[in-house]
One Martini backbone bead per residue (centre of mass of N, CA, C, O) as a GRO file, in nm:
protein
  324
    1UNK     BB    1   7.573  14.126  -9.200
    2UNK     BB    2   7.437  13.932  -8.980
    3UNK     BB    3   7.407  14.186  -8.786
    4UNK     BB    4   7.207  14.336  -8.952
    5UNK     BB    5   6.996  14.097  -8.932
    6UNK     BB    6   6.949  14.102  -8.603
    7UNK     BB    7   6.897  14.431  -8.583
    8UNK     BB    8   6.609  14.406  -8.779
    9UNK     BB    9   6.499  14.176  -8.603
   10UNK     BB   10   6.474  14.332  -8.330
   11UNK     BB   11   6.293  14.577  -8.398
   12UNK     BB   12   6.058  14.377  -8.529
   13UNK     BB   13   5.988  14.307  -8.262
   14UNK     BB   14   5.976  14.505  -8.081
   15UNK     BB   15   5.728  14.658  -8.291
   16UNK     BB   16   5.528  14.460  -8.200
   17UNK     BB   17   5.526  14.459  -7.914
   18UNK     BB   18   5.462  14.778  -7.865
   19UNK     BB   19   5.182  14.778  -8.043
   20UNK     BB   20   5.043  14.548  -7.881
   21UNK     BB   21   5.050  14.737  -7.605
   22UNK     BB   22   4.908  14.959  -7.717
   23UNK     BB   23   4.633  14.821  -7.787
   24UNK     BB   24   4.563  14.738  -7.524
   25UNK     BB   25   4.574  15.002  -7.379
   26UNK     BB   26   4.377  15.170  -7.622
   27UNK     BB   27   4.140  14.998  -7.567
   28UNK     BB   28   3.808  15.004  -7.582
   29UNK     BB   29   3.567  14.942  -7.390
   30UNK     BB   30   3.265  14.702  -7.361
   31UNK     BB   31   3.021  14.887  -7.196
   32UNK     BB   32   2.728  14.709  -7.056
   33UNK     BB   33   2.396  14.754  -6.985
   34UNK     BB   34   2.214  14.608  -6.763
   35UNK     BB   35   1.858  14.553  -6.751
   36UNK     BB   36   1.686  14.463  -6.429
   37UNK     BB   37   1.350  14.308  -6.341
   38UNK     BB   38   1.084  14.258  -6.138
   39UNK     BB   39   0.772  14.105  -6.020
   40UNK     BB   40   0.535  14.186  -5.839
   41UNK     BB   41   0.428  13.961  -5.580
   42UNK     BB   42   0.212  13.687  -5.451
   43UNK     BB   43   0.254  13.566  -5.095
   44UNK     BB   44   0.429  13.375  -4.843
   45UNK     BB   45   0.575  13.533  -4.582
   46UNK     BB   46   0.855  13.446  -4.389
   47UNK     BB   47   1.008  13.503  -4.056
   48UNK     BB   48   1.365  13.389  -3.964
   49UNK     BB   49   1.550  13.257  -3.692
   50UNK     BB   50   1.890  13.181  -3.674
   51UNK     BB   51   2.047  12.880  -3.505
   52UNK     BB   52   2.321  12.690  -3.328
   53UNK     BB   53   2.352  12.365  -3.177
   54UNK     BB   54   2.234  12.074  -2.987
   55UNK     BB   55   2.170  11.763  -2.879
   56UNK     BB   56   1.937  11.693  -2.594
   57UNK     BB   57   1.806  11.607  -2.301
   58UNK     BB   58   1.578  11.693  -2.145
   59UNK     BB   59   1.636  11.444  -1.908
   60UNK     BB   60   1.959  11.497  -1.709
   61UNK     BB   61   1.978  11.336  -1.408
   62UNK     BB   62   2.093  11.333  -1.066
   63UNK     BB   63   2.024  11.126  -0.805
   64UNK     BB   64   1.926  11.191  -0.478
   65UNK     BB   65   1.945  11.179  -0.161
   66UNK     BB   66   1.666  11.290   0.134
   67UNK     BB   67   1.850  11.099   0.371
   68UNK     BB   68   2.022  11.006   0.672
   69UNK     BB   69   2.160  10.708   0.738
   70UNK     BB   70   2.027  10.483   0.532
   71UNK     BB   71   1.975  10.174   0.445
   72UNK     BB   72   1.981   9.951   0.205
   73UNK     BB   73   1.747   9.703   0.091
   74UNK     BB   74   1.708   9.792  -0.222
   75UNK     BB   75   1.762   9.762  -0.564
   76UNK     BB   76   1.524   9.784  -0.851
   77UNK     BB   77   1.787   9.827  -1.075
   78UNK     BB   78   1.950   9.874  -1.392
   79UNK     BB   79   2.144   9.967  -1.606
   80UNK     BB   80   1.978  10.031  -1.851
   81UNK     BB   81   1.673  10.076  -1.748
   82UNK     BB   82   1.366  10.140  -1.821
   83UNK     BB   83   1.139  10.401  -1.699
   84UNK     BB   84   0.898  10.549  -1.465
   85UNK     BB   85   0.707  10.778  -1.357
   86UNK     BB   86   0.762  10.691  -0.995
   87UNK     BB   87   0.947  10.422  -0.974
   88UNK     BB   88   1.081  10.233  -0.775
   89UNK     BB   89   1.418  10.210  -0.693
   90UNK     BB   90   1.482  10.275  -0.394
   91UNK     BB   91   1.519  10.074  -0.073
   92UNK     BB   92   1.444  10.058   0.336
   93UNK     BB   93   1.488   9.933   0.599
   94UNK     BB   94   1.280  10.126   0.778
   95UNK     BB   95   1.048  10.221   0.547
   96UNK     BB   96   1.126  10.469   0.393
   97UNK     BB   97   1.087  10.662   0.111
   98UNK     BB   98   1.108  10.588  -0.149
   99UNK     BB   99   1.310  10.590  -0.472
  100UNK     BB  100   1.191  10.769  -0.747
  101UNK     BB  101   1.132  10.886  -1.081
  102UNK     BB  102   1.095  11.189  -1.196
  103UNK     BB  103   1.085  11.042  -1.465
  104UNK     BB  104   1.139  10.942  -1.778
  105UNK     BB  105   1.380  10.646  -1.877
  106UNK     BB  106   1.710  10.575  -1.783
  107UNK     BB  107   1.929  10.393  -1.690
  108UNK     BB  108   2.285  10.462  -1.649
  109UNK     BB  109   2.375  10.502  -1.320
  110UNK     BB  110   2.470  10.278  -1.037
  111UNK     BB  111   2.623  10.330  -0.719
  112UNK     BB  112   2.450  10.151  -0.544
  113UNK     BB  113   2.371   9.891  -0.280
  114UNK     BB  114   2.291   9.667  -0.087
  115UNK     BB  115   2.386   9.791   0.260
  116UNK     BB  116   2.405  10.103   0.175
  117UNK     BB  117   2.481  10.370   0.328
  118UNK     BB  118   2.332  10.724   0.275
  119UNK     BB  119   2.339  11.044   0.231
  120UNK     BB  120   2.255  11.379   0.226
  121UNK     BB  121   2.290  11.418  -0.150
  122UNK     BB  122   2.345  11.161  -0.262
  123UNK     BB  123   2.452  10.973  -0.520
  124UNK     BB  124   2.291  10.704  -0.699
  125UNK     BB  125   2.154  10.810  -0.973
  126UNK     BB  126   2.107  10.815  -1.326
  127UNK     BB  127   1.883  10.996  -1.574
  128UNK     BB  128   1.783  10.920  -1.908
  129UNK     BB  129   1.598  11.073  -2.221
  130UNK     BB  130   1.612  10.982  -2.545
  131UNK     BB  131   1.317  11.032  -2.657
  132UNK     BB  132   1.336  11.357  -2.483
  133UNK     BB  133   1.437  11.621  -2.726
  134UNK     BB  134   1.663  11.897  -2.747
  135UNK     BB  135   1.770  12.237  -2.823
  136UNK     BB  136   2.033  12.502  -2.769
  137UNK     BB  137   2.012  12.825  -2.919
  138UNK     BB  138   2.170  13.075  -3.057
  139UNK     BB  139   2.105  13.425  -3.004
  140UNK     BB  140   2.069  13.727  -3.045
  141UNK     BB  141   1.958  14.019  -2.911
  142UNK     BB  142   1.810  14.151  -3.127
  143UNK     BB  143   1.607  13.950  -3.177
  144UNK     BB  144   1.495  13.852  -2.841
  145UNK     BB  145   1.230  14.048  -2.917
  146UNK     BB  146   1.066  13.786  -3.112
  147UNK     BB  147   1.054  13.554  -2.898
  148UNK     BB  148   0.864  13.297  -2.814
  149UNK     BB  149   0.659  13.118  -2.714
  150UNK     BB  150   0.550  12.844  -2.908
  151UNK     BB  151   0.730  12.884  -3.174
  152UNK     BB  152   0.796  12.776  -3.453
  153UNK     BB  153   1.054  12.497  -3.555
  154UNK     BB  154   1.313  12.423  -3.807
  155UNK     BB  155   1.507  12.154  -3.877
  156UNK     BB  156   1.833  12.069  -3.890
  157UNK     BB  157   2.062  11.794  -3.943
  158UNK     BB  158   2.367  11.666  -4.044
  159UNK     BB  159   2.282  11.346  -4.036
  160UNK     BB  160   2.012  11.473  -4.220
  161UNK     BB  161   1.997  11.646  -4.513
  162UNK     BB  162   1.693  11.564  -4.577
  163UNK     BB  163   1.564  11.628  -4.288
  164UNK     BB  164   1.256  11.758  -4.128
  165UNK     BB  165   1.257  11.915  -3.814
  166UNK     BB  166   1.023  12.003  -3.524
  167UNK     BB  167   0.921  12.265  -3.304
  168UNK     BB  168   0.914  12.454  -2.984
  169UNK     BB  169   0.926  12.688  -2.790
  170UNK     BB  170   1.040  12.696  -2.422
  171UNK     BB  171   1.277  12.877  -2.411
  172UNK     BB  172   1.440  13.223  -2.245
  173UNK     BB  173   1.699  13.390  -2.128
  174UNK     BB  174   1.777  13.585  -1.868
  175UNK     BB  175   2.057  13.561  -1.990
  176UNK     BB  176   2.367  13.656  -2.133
  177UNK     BB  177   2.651  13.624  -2.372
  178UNK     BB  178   2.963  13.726  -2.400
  179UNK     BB  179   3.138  13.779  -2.739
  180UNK     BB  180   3.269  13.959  -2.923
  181UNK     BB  181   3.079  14.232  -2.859
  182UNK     BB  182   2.848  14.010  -2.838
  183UNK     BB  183   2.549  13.878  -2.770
  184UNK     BB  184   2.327  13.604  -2.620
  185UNK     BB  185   2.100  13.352  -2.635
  186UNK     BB  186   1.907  13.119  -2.505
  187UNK     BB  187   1.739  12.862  -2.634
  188UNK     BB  188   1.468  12.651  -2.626
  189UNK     BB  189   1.408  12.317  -2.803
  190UNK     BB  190   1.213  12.107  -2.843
  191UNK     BB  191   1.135  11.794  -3.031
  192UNK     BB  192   0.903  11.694  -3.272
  193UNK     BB  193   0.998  11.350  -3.341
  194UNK     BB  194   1.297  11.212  -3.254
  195UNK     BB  195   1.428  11.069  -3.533
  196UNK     BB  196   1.747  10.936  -3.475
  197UNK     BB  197   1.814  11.072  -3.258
  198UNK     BB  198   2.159  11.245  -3.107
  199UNK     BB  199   2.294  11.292  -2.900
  200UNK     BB  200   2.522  11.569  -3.003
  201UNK     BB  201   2.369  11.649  -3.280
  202UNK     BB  202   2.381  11.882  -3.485
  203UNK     BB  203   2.193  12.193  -3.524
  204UNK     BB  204   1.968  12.375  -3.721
  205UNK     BB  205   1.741  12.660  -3.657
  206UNK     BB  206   1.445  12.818  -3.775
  207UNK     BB  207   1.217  13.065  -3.654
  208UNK     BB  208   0.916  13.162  -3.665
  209UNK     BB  209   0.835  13.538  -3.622
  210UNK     BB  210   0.665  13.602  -3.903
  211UNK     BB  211   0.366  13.626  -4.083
  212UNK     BB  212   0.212  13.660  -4.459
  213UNK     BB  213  -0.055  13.636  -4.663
  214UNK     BB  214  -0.089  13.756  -4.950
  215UNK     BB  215   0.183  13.921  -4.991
  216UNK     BB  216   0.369  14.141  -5.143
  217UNK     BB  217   0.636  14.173  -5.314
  218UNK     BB  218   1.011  14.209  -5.331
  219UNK     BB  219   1.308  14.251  -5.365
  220UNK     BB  220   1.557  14.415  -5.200
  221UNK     BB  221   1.688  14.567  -5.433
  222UNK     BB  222   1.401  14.728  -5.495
  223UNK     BB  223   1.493  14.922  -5.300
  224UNK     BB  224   1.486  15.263  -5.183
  225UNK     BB  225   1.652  15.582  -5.048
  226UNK     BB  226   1.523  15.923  -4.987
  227UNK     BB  227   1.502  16.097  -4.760
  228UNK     BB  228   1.307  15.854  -4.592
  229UNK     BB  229   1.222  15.755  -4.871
  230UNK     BB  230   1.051  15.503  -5.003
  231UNK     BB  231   1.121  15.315  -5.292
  232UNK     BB  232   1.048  15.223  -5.679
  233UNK     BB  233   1.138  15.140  -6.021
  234UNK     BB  234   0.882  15.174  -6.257
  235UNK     BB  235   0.830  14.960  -6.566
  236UNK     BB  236   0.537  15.030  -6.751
  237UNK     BB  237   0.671  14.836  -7.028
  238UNK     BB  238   0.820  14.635  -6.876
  239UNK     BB  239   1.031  14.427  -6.943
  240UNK     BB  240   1.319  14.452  -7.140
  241UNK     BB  241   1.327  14.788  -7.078
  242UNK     BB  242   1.504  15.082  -7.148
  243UNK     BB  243   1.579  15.384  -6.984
  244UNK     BB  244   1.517  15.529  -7.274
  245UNK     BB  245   1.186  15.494  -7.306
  246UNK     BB  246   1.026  15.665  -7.077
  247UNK     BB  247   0.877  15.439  -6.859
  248UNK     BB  248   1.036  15.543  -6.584
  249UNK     BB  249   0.942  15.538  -6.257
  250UNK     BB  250   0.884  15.691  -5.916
  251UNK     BB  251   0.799  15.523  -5.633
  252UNK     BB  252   0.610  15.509  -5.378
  253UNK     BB  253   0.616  15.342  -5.051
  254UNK     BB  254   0.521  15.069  -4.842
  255UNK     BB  255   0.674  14.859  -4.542
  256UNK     BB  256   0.694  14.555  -4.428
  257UNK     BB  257   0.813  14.290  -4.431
  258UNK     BB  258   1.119  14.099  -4.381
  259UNK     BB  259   1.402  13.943  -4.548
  260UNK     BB  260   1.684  13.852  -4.725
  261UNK     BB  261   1.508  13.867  -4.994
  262UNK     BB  262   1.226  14.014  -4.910
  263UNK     BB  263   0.964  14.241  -4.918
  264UNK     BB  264   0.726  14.446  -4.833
  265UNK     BB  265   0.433  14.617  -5.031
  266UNK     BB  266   0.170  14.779  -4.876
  267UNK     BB  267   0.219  15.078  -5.085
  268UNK     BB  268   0.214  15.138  -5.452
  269UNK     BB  269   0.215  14.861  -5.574
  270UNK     BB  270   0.110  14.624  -5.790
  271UNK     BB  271   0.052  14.308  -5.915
  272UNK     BB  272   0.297  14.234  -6.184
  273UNK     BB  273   0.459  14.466  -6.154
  274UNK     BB  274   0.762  14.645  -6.273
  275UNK     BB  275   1.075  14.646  -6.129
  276UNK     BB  276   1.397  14.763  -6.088
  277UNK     BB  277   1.685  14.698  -6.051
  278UNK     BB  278   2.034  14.671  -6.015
  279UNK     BB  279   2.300  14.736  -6.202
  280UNK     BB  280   2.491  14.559  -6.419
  281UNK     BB  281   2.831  14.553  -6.541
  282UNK     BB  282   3.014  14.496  -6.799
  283UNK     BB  283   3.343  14.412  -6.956
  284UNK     BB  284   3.587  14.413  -7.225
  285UNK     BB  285   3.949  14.280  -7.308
  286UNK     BB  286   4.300  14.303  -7.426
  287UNK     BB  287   4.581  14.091  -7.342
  288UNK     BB  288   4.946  14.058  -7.278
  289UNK     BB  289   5.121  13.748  -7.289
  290UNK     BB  290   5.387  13.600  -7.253
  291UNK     BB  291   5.389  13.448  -7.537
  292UNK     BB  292   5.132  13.600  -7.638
  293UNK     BB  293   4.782  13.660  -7.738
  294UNK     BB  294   4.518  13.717  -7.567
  295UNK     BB  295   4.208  13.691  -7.468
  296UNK     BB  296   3.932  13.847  -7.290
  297UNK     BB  297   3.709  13.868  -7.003
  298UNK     BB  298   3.502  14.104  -6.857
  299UNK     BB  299   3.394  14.128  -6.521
  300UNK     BB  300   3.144  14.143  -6.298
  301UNK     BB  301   3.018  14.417  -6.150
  302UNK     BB  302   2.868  14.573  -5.935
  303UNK     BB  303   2.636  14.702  -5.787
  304UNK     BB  304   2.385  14.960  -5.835
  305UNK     BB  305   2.229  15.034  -5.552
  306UNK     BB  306   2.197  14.861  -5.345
  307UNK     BB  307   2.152  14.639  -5.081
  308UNK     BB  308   2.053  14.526  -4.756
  309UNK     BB  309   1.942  14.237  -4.623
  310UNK     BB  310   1.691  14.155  -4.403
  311UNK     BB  311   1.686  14.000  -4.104
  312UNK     BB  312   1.404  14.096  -3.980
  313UNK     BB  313   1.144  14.159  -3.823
  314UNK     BB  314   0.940  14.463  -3.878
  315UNK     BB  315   1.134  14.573  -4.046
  316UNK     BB  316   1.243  14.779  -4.256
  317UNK     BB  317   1.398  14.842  -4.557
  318UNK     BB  318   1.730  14.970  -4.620
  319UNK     BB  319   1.853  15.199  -4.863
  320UNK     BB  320   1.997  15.297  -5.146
  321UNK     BB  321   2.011  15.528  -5.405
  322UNK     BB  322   1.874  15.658  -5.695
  323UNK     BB  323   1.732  15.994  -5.770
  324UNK     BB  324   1.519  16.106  -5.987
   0.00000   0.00000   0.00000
């Protein structure tokens, strides 16, 4: 008799969990369209080059003696003492020239003594000024034709992630280095006003390398392209309103610069306008766990006909999506 009640309660199990098994896979899910929008803004959209480098100084060179077998008369400076561009550091028994500092700066290591005969091309002296830094970054070959003299930039410094400090490009290498498959070029940023900073610092620049007051501009992903021609699909009926009710138009534009996240519109829509978004999929269902029925949520979607962000300066932003 036992068994036959063990064999009646293992069917009814069976046939539950066989149940659930069944209606987990052929539950339909439920997916929903969200209509996404964004509003053609007015403002001031600004291009920028980032590279990352560490803080350096300005002037940090080893002073040489520029005569032969002259012996010295006098050192007048001490490791560690601060001088000015110009300043005599060593004389000498004959009355030669002396060695005097070449910018100013730190006098960081004294090699010579009073007494001491020195030969030309001989280190006497290192010079070093921690007031005057600098920093060193790489920039990709593609962006270094956007690079000029004298470009406003931006800095941050980890060991100050609250500060920001400005400095101005002083120099870009006429040679590039080159490394798993791609090219880099030394930009040189002077560093204006390097309140705590030191040398050895990383930091990342940001260079300023085109801008534009009250340009037009949408997010770079409401921008669409099809057989070379750019547009945006303009929801006349405004914000919140799907595409059901007949009121998506597919407008061509034309456009100006480009940012990470936005574009310019230099020609096609007015400020105000409503231009749709790339849609996400949501969509729900329930699934079977070991031990007990879960119910989940399904995650979100990808892009659909999105773009990709545009890196630089000048470049008018390409992408896919859905042709009217």
């Amino acid at each position: 008799m036992k068994k036959w009640i063990w064999i009646v309660i293992s069917i009814l199990v069976i046939g539950f969990v066989g149940c659930q098994w069944y209606n987990s896979r052929t539950s339909s899910q439920e997916v929903t369209t969200q209509v996404r929008t964004a509003v053609v803004q007015k403002g001031n959209l600004e291009v920028k080059i980032s590279g990352s480098g560490s803080i350096q100084p300005v002037t940090s060179e080893d002073l040489k003696s520029t005569i032969d077998n002259n012996e010295i008369h006098e050192v007048l400076v001490a490791s560690g003492e601060t001088v000015s561009a110009g300043d005599e550091l060593i004389t000498f028994t004959d009355d030669s020239d002396p060695i005097t500092a070449p910018a100013d700066g730190m006098v960081t290591t004294i090699a010579v003594a009073a007494g001491d005969r020195i030969t030309n091309g001989q280190v006497v002296a290192h010079l070093t000024n921690y007031k005057d830094l600098e920093t060193v970054v790489q920039v990709d070959e593609s962006d270094i034709p956007k690079i000029r003299g004298g470009q406003t930039v931006e800095l941050s410094v980890s060991a100050y992630p609250d500060q920001v400090y400005t400095g101005k490009v002083t120099a870009i290498a006429d040679e590039g280095t080159s490394a798993n498959g791609s090219t880099t070029f030394d930009v040189t940023i002077h560093i204006e006003k390097p309140v705590n900073l030191k040398v050895g610092m990383s930091a990342e620049a940001n260079i300023l390398t085109a801008s534009k007051k009250d340009a037009l501009y949408v997010p770079v992903d409401a921008l669409y392209t099809n057989n070379n021609e750019k547009y945006v699909v303009v929801n006349s009926a405004g914000a919140n309103t799907d595409q059901a009710s007949g009121a998506v138009t597919q407008q061509t534009v034309k456009t100006g610069l480009a940012t990470e996240e936005y574009v310019e519109i230099t020609d096609g829509v007015s400020e105000g306008d409503v231009v749709q978004l790339p849609q996400l999929t949501s969509g729900s269902s329930s699934m079977n766990q070991q031990g007990g029925m879960m119910q989940g949520m399904g995650g979100m979607g990808g892009m659909q006909g999105g773009n990709m962000p545009p890196n630089d300066s000048g470049k008018e932003a390409q992408s896919t999506g859905p042709s009217k």
